[in-house]
Amino acid sequence: MPAQQKKIIFCIAGVLSFACALGTAAAIGTQLWVKGTILCKTGALLVNATSQELEKFIGKIQYGLFYGERVRQCGLGGRPFQFSFFPDLLKIIPASIHVSVILFCTVLIVFALVAAGFFMFNAFGSPYETLHGPIGLYLWSFIACSCGCLIMILFSSEVKIHHLSEKIANFKEGSFTFKTHSEQFANSFWVILVCSLVHFLNALLIRFAGFEFPFSKSKDSGTITGAADLMY
């Protein structure tokens, strides 16, 4: 592939990596990771609410990695309540998983920026053979993509397996019990998915530029080895 086309491909990959770093940083600071509704189970049972009356006992909840908001409905109108994970909810949530999600988000931002820098260096500079060359670009893209996948897996397990929404809904509730009525992942969670796909796409762009995947054996080396074996 001509050098000019390789520069264009590396520039595109660098811009995409930088955009992913900005997107992840913006996603961390929002409360748009999970949206859902919570049912005041105790209040609904007290009045033996029917399907139409249940709307008066269904509140809302949304949260991110650091803070969120819930609106409880127990038949007397919505009552909003703002909360933060640190230090308010630290005792009731799976803290190790939650901190790991934040840590991997930070690592994702760092390596996305590193990948963007090296893509631009390879586009306009004189690339080295290892860290600044194709092997390094594959490495940074792989690490960033892996971090994105780990973030989604860990956060999904925290929400679905450990019932994070119910734990938040029942925080500081004495006589009332809340149950998750519905929940779905919101925009910030899908930003992480898009970033993971972008870094995977960057690896394909490197291959499209004419550089072999790491640890792949070229045909020439196989031919030379075969010829050497025939000599003995």
PDB file of C-alpha atoms in Angstrom:
ATOM      1  CA  MET A   1       0.000   0.000   0.000  1.00  0.00           C
ATOM      2  CA  PRO A   2       1.374   3.492  -0.821  1.00  0.00           C
ATOM      3  CA  ALA A   3       2.790   5.513   2.050  1.00  0.00           C
ATOM      4  CA  GLN A   4       0.208   8.266   1.572  1.00  0.00           C
ATOM      5  CA  GLN A   5      -2.696   5.854   2.073  1.00  0.00           C
ATOM      6  CA  LYS A   6      -1.032   4.409   5.178  1.00  0.00           C
ATOM      7  CA  LYS A   7      -0.770   7.918   6.629  1.00  0.00           C
ATOM      8  CA  ILE A   8      -4.466   8.513   5.992  1.00  0.00           C
ATOM      9  CA  ILE A   9      -5.407   5.206   7.654  1.00  0.00           C
ATOM     10  CA  PHE A  10      -3.233   5.953  10.693  1.00  0.00           C
ATOM     11  CA  CYS A  11      -4.718   9.458  10.961  1.00  0.00           C
ATOM     12  CA  ILE A  12      -8.262   8.023  10.915  1.00  0.00           C
ATOM     13  CA  ALA A  13      -7.355   5.457  13.571  1.00  0.00           C
ATOM     14  CA  GLY A  14      -5.706   8.148  15.706  1.00  0.00           C
ATOM     15  CA  VAL A  15      -8.741  10.417  15.541  1.00  0.00           C
ATOM     16  CA  LEU A  16     -11.036   7.506  16.439  1.00  0.00           C
ATOM     17  CA  SER A  17      -8.863   6.568  19.430  1.00  0.00           C
ATOM     18  CA  PHE A  18      -8.806  10.170  20.665  1.00  0.00           C
ATOM     19  CA  ALA A  19     -12.600  10.395  20.282  1.00  0.00           C
ATOM     20  CA  CYS A  20     -12.954   7.200  22.335  1.00  0.00           C
ATOM     21  CA  ALA A  21     -10.808   8.673  25.103  1.00  0.00           C
ATOM     22  CA  LEU A  22     -12.984  11.781  25.234  1.00  0.00           C
ATOM     23  CA  GLY A  23     -16.183   9.725  25.080  1.00  0.00           C
ATOM     24  CA  THR A  24     -15.094   7.467  27.932  1.00  0.00           C
ATOM     25  CA  ALA A  25     -14.055  10.429  30.065  1.00  0.00           C
ATOM     26  CA  ALA A  26     -17.434  12.061  29.472  1.00  0.00           C
ATOM     27  CA  ALA A  27     -19.272   8.797  30.214  1.00  0.00           C
ATOM     28  CA  ILE A  28     -17.559   8.373  33.583  1.00  0.00           C
ATOM     29  CA  GLY A  29     -18.875  11.693  34.849  1.00  0.00           C
ATOM     30  CA  THR A  30     -22.522  11.125  33.973  1.00  0.00           C
ATOM     31  CA  GLN A  31     -25.327   9.244  35.719  1.00  0.00           C
ATOM     32  CA  LEU A  32     -26.592   7.773  32.441  1.00  0.00           C
ATOM     33  CA  TRP A  33     -25.304   4.217  32.875  1.00  0.00           C
ATOM     34  CA  VAL A  34     -28.555   2.631  34.050  1.00  0.00           C
ATOM     35  CA  LYS A  35     -32.158   3.812  33.851  1.00  0.00           C
ATOM     36  CA  GLY A  36     -35.103   1.985  35.315  1.00  0.00           C
ATOM     37  CA  THR A  37     -38.254   1.961  37.386  1.00  0.00           C
ATOM     38  CA  ILE A  38     -38.770   0.709  40.937  1.00  0.00           C
ATOM     39  CA  LEU A  39     -41.960  -0.622  42.475  1.00  0.00           C
ATOM     40  CA  CYS A  40     -42.910   0.178  46.059  1.00  0.00           C
ATOM     41  CA  LYS A  41     -43.861  -3.392  46.922  1.00  0.00           C
ATOM     42  CA  THR A  42     -44.946  -2.652  50.477  1.00  0.00           C
ATOM     43  CA  GLY A  43     -47.277   0.180  49.505  1.00  0.00           C
ATOM     44  CA  ALA A  44     -48.832  -1.818  46.658  1.00  0.00           C
ATOM     45  CA  LEU A  45     -49.534  -4.753  48.981  1.00  0.00           C
ATOM     46  CA  LEU A  46     -51.051  -2.543  51.679  1.00  0.00           C
ATOM     47  CA  VAL A  47     -53.757  -1.214  49.370  1.00  0.00           C
ATOM     48  CA  ASN A  48     -53.933  -4.352  47.231  1.00  0.00           C
ATOM     49  CA  ALA A  49     -53.261  -2.241  44.134  1.00  0.00           C
ATOM     50  CA  THR A  50     -54.547  -3.420  40.770  1.00  0.00           C
ATOM     51  CA  SER A  51     -52.626  -3.170  37.501  1.00  0.00           C
ATOM     52  CA  GLN A  52     -53.929   0.344  36.814  1.00  0.00           C
ATOM     53  CA  GLU A  53     -53.245   1.555  40.344  1.00  0.00           C
ATOM     54  CA  LEU A  54     -49.667   0.279  40.277  1.00  0.00           C
ATOM     55  CA  GLU A  55     -48.583   3.398  38.384  1.00  0.00           C
ATOM     56  CA  LYS A  56     -48.916   5.345  41.637  1.00  0.00           C
ATOM     57  CA  PHE A  57     -46.320   3.038  43.230  1.00  0.00           C
ATOM     58  CA  ILE A  58     -43.754   2.947  40.423  1.00  0.00           C
ATOM     59  CA  GLY A  59     -40.852   5.370  40.787  1.00  0.00           C
ATOM     60  CA  LYS A  60     -37.757   6.033  38.699  1.00  0.00           C
ATOM     61  CA  ILE A  61     -34.061   5.465  39.176  1.00  0.00           C
ATOM     62  CA  GLN A  62     -30.941   6.351  37.229  1.00  0.00           C
ATOM     63  CA  TYR A  63     -27.291   6.234  38.201  1.00  0.00           C
ATOM     64  CA  GLY A  64     -23.739   6.127  36.946  1.00  0.00           C
ATOM     65  CA  LEU A  65     -20.410   5.204  38.499  1.00  0.00           C
ATOM     66  CA  PHE A  66     -20.300   7.960  41.129  1.00  0.00           C
ATOM     67  CA  TYR A  67     -23.788   9.297  41.767  1.00  0.00           C
ATOM     68  CA  GLY A  68     -27.428   8.967  40.775  1.00  0.00           C
ATOM     69  CA  GLU A  69     -31.000   9.827  41.608  1.00  0.00           C
ATOM     70  CA  ARG A  70     -34.110   7.895  42.524  1.00  0.00           C
ATOM     71  CA  VAL A  71     -37.733   9.018  42.730  1.00  0.00           C
ATOM     72  CA  ARG A  72     -39.780   6.914  45.152  1.00  0.00           C
ATOM     73  CA  GLN A  73     -43.519   6.609  44.656  1.00  0.00           C
ATOM     74  CA  CYS A  74     -45.581   5.127  47.445  1.00  0.00           C
ATOM     75  CA  GLY A  75     -48.978   6.529  46.541  1.00  0.00           C
ATOM     76  CA  LEU A  76     -48.276  10.047  47.790  1.00  0.00           C
ATOM     77  CA  GLY A  77     -46.429  11.460  44.779  1.00  0.00           C
ATOM     78  CA  GLY A  78     -42.813  11.339  43.736  1.00  0.00           C
ATOM     79  CA  ARG A  79     -40.078  12.114  46.251  1.00  0.00           C
ATOM     80  CA  PRO A  80     -36.629  12.536  44.685  1.00  0.00           C
ATOM     81  CA  PHE A  81     -33.496  11.452  46.491  1.00  0.00           C
ATOM     82  CA  GLN A  82     -29.935  12.070  45.304  1.00  0.00           C
ATOM     83  CA  PHE A  83     -27.146   9.723  46.325  1.00  0.00           C
ATOM     84  CA  SER A  84     -23.460   9.101  45.732  1.00  0.00           C
ATOM     85  CA  PHE A  85     -21.613   5.800  45.743  1.00  0.00           C
ATOM     86  CA  PHE A  86     -18.672   7.194  47.710  1.00  0.00           C
ATOM     87  CA  PRO A  87     -19.092   7.057  50.625  1.00  0.00           C
ATOM     88  CA  ASP A  88     -22.887   6.662  50.954  1.00  0.00           C
ATOM     89  CA  LEU A  89     -23.441   3.304  49.234  1.00  0.00           C
ATOM     90  CA  LEU A  90     -20.006   1.791  49.770  1.00  0.00           C
ATOM     91  CA  LYS A  91     -21.259  -0.698  52.372  1.00  0.00           C
ATOM     92  CA  ILE A  92     -24.179  -2.103  50.377  1.00  0.00           C
ATOM     93  CA  ILE A  93     -22.671  -2.408  46.879  1.00  0.00           C
ATOM     94  CA  PRO A  94     -20.005  -4.866  45.637  1.00  0.00           C
ATOM     95  CA  ALA A  95     -17.254  -2.328  46.194  1.00  0.00           C
ATOM     96  CA  SER A  96     -14.446  -4.380  44.620  1.00  0.00           C
ATOM     97  CA  ILE A  97     -16.337  -4.753  41.336  1.00  0.00           C
ATOM     98  CA  HIS A  98     -17.409  -1.114  41.311  1.00  0.00           C
ATOM     99  CA  VAL A  99     -13.882   0.160  41.928  1.00  0.00           C
ATOM    100  CA  SER A 100     -12.573  -2.217  39.248  1.00  0.00           C
ATOM    101  CA  VAL A 101     -15.001  -0.727  36.718  1.00  0.00           C
ATOM    102  CA  ILE A 102     -13.741   2.785  37.499  1.00  0.00           C
ATOM    103  CA  LEU A 103     -10.130   1.584  37.335  1.00  0.00           C
ATOM    104  CA  PHE A 104     -10.583  -0.056  33.938  1.00  0.00           C
ATOM    105  CA  CYS A 105     -12.333   3.080  32.662  1.00  0.00           C
ATOM    106  CA  THR A 106      -9.231   5.056  33.632  1.00  0.00           C
ATOM    107  CA  VAL A 107      -6.961   2.518  31.933  1.00  0.00           C
ATOM    108  CA  LEU A 108      -9.145   2.653  28.832  1.00  0.00           C
ATOM    109  CA  ILE A 109      -8.772   6.442  28.644  1.00  0.00           C
ATOM    110  CA  VAL A 110      -5.002   6.261  29.118  1.00  0.00           C
ATOM    111  CA  PHE A 111      -4.394   3.609  26.475  1.00  0.00           C
ATOM    112  CA  ALA A 112      -6.817   5.231  24.041  1.00  0.00           C
ATOM    113  CA  LEU A 113      -4.737   8.403  24.304  1.00  0.00           C
ATOM    114  CA  VAL A 114      -1.527   6.390  23.972  1.00  0.00           C
ATOM    115  CA  ALA A 115      -2.873   4.656  20.886  1.00  0.00           C
ATOM    116  CA  ALA A 116      -3.962   7.985  19.391  1.00  0.00           C
ATOM    117  CA  GLY A 117      -0.499   9.434  19.961  1.00  0.00           C
ATOM    118  CA  PHE A 118       1.300   6.486  18.407  1.00  0.00           C
ATOM    119  CA  PHE A 119      -1.063   6.396  15.429  1.00  0.00           C
ATOM    120  CA  MET A 120      -0.274  10.037  14.726  1.00  0.00           C
ATOM    121  CA  PHE A 121       3.438   9.429  15.287  1.00  0.00           C
ATOM    122  CA  ASN A 122       3.397   6.604  12.763  1.00  0.00           C
ATOM    123  CA  ALA A 123       1.481   8.783  10.317  1.00  0.00           C
ATOM    124  CA  PHE A 124       3.809  11.805  10.406  1.00  0.00           C
ATOM    125  CA  GLY A 125       7.027  10.588  12.047  1.00  0.00           C
ATOM    126  CA  SER A 126       9.589   7.870  11.594  1.00  0.00           C
ATOM    127  CA  PRO A 127       8.204   4.810  13.372  1.00  0.00           C
ATOM    128  CA  TYR A 128      10.421   2.537  15.389  1.00  0.00           C
ATOM    129  CA  GLU A 129      10.343  -1.220  14.977  1.00  0.00           C
ATOM    130  CA  THR A 130       8.650  -2.176  18.251  1.00  0.00           C
ATOM    131  CA  LEU A 131       6.821   0.322  20.460  1.00  0.00           C
ATOM    132  CA  HIS A 132       6.125   2.895  17.762  1.00  0.00           C
ATOM    133  CA  GLY A 133       5.679   0.368  14.979  1.00  0.00           C
ATOM    134  CA  PRO A 134       2.789  -1.921  14.001  1.00  0.00           C
ATOM    135  CA  ILE A 135       3.344  -4.281  16.941  1.00  0.00           C
ATOM    136  CA  GLY A 136       2.923  -1.403  19.368  1.00  0.00           C
ATOM    137  CA  LEU A 137      -0.230  -0.200  17.608  1.00  0.00           C
ATOM    138  CA  TYR A 138      -1.729  -3.681  17.828  1.00  0.00           C
ATOM    139  CA  LEU A 139      -0.766  -3.815  21.520  1.00  0.00           C
ATOM    140  CA  TRP A 140      -2.372  -0.491  22.514  1.00  0.00           C
ATOM    141  CA  SER A 141      -5.530  -1.247  20.519  1.00  0.00           C
ATOM    142  CA  PHE A 142      -5.798  -4.715  22.073  1.00  0.00           C
ATOM    143  CA  ILE A 143      -5.373  -3.394  25.628  1.00  0.00           C
ATOM    144  CA  ALA A 144      -7.967  -0.650  25.095  1.00  0.00           C
ATOM    145  CA  CYS A 145     -10.448  -3.078  23.528  1.00  0.00           C
ATOM    146  CA  SER A 146      -9.924  -5.585  26.363  1.00  0.00           C
ATOM    147  CA  CYS A 147     -10.503  -2.888  28.996  1.00  0.00           C
ATOM    148  CA  GLY A 148     -13.762  -1.896  27.320  1.00  0.00           C
ATOM    149  CA  CYS A 149     -14.967  -5.499  27.329  1.00  0.00           C
ATOM    150  CA  LEU A 150     -14.013  -5.936  30.987  1.00  0.00           C
ATOM    151  CA  ILE A 151     -15.888  -2.747  31.922  1.00  0.00           C
ATOM    152  CA  MET A 152     -19.081  -4.017  30.291  1.00  0.00           C
ATOM    153  CA  ILE A 153     -18.768  -7.497  31.807  1.00  0.00           C
ATOM    154  CA  LEU A 154     -18.053  -6.254  35.333  1.00  0.00           C
ATOM    155  CA  PHE A 155     -20.701  -3.548  35.332  1.00  0.00           C
ATOM    156  CA  SER A 156     -23.317  -5.898  33.847  1.00  0.00           C
ATOM    157  CA  SER A 157     -22.600  -8.455  36.558  1.00  0.00           C
ATOM    158  CA  GLU A 158     -22.846  -5.745  39.209  1.00  0.00           C
ATOM    159  CA  VAL A 159     -26.246  -4.629  37.920  1.00  0.00           C
ATOM    160  CA  LYS A 160     -27.803  -7.956  36.992  1.00  0.00           C
ATOM    161  CA  ILE A 161     -26.193 -10.555  39.269  1.00  0.00           C
ATOM    162  CA  HIS A 162     -25.750  -8.408  42.388  1.00  0.00           C
ATOM    163  CA  HIS A 163     -29.067  -6.541  41.863  1.00  0.00           C
ATOM    164  CA  LEU A 164     -27.502  -3.127  42.192  1.00  0.00           C
ATOM    165  CA  SER A 165     -30.701  -1.216  41.394  1.00  0.00           C
ATOM    166  CA  GLU A 166     -32.643  -2.902  44.204  1.00  0.00           C
ATOM    167  CA  LYS A 167     -29.854  -2.260  46.694  1.00  0.00           C
ATOM    168  CA  ILE A 168     -29.862   1.416  45.769  1.00  0.00           C
ATOM    169  CA  ALA A 169     -33.670   1.606  45.857  1.00  0.00           C
ATOM    170  CA  ASN A 170     -33.790   0.117  49.362  1.00  0.00           C
ATOM    171  CA  PHE A 171     -30.990   2.308  50.706  1.00  0.00           C
ATOM    172  CA  LYS A 172     -32.082   3.943  53.992  1.00  0.00           C
ATOM    173  CA  GLU A 173     -35.600   2.532  53.706  1.00  0.00           C
ATOM    174  CA  GLY A 174     -36.910   1.159  56.951  1.00  0.00           C
ATOM    175  CA  SER A 175     -40.504  -0.045  56.563  1.00  0.00           C
ATOM    176  CA  PHE A 176     -40.834   0.070  52.763  1.00  0.00           C
ATOM    177  CA  THR A 177     -39.447  -2.516  50.386  1.00  0.00           C
ATOM    178  CA  PHE A 178     -38.709  -1.675  46.759  1.00  0.00           C
ATOM    179  CA  LYS A 179     -38.339  -4.054  43.839  1.00  0.00           C
ATOM    180  CA  THR A 180     -36.887  -3.427  40.408  1.00  0.00           C
ATOM    181  CA  HIS A 181     -39.755  -3.099  37.961  1.00  0.00           C
ATOM    182  CA  SER A 182     -37.636  -2.491  34.856  1.00  0.00           C
ATOM    183  CA  GLU A 183     -34.067  -1.472  34.084  1.00  0.00           C
ATOM    184  CA  GLN A 184     -31.970  -0.897  31.016  1.00  0.00           C
ATOM    185  CA  PHE A 185     -28.473   0.254  30.245  1.00  0.00           C
ATOM    186  CA  ALA A 186     -28.316   3.885  29.161  1.00  0.00           C
ATOM    187  CA  ASN A 187     -26.141   5.971  26.845  1.00  0.00           C
ATOM    188  CA  SER A 188     -22.877   5.956  28.788  1.00  0.00           C
ATOM    189  CA  PHE A 189     -22.786   2.157  28.922  1.00  0.00           C
ATOM    190  CA  TRP A 190     -23.229   1.942  25.156  1.00  0.00           C
ATOM    191  CA  VAL A 191     -20.453   4.506  24.675  1.00  0.00           C
ATOM    192  CA  ILE A 192     -18.063   1.945  26.206  1.00  0.00           C
ATOM    193  CA  LEU A 193     -19.336  -0.684  23.773  1.00  0.00           C
ATOM    194  CA  VAL A 194     -18.773   1.653  20.825  1.00  0.00           C
ATOM    195  CA  CYS A 195     -15.251   2.433  22.060  1.00  0.00           C
ATOM    196  CA  SER A 196     -14.430  -1.277  22.280  1.00  0.00           C
ATOM    197  CA  LEU A 197     -15.656  -1.802  18.728  1.00  0.00           C
ATOM    198  CA  VAL A 198     -13.655   1.201  17.524  1.00  0.00           C
ATOM    199  CA  HIS A 199     -10.411  -0.188  18.946  1.00  0.00           C
ATOM    200  CA  PHE A 200     -11.165  -3.528  17.321  1.00  0.00           C
ATOM    201  CA  LEU A 201     -11.748  -1.624  14.071  1.00  0.00           C
ATOM    202  CA  ASN A 202      -8.403   0.106  14.511  1.00  0.00           C
ATOM    203  CA  ALA A 203      -6.680  -3.282  14.617  1.00  0.00           C
ATOM    204  CA  LEU A 204      -8.378  -4.152  11.328  1.00  0.00           C
ATOM    205  CA  LEU A 205      -7.236  -0.820   9.868  1.00  0.00           C
ATOM    206  CA  ILE A 206      -3.636  -1.647  10.792  1.00  0.00           C
ATOM    207  CA  ARG A 207      -4.008  -4.968   8.984  1.00  0.00           C
ATOM    208  CA  PHE A 208      -5.619  -3.188   6.032  1.00  0.00           C
ATOM    209  CA  ALA A 209      -2.589  -0.904   5.877  1.00  0.00           C
ATOM    210  CA  GLY A 210      -0.493  -3.980   5.071  1.00  0.00           C
ATOM    211  CA  PHE A 211       0.963  -4.967   8.457  1.00  0.00           C
ATOM    212  CA  GLU A 212       0.630  -8.588   9.578  1.00  0.00           C
ATOM    213  CA  PHE A 213      -0.994  -9.486  12.889  1.00  0.00           C
ATOM    214  CA  PRO A 214       1.507 -10.166  15.708  1.00  0.00           C
ATOM    215  CA  PHE A 215       2.767 -13.742  16.042  1.00  0.00           C
ATOM    216  CA  SER A 216       1.551 -14.589  12.538  1.00  0.00           C
ATOM    217  CA  LYS A 217       4.019 -16.508  10.399  1.00  0.00           C
ATOM    218  CA  SER A 218       4.644 -15.094   6.963  1.00  0.00           C
ATOM    219  CA  LYS A 219       4.725 -17.313   3.905  1.00  0.00           C
ATOM    220  CA  ASP A 220       8.298 -16.335   3.121  1.00  0.00           C
ATOM    221  CA  SER A 221       9.601 -17.579   6.453  1.00  0.00           C
ATOM    222  CA  GLY A 222       7.748 -20.840   5.978  1.00  0.00           C
ATOM    223  CA  THR A 223       9.252 -21.268   2.514  1.00  0.00           C
ATOM    224  CA  ILE A 224      12.769 -20.570   3.745  1.00  0.00           C
ATOM    225  CA  THR A 225      12.337 -23.004   6.624  1.00  0.00           C
ATOM    226  CA  GLY A 226      11.070 -25.685   4.269  1.00  0.00           C
ATOM    227  CA  ALA A 227      13.983 -25.179   1.937  1.00  0.00           C
ATOM    228  CA  ALA A 228      16.424 -25.403   4.820  1.00  0.00           C
ATOM    229  CA  ASP A 229      14.853 -28.662   5.958  1.00  0.00           C
ATOM    230  CA  LEU A 230      15.330 -30.153   2.502  1.00  0.00           C
ATOM    231  CA  MET A 231      19.059 -29.497   2.706  1.00  0.00           C
ATOM    232  CA  TYR A 232      19.464 -31.943   5.579  1.00  0.00           C
TER     233      TYR A 232
END
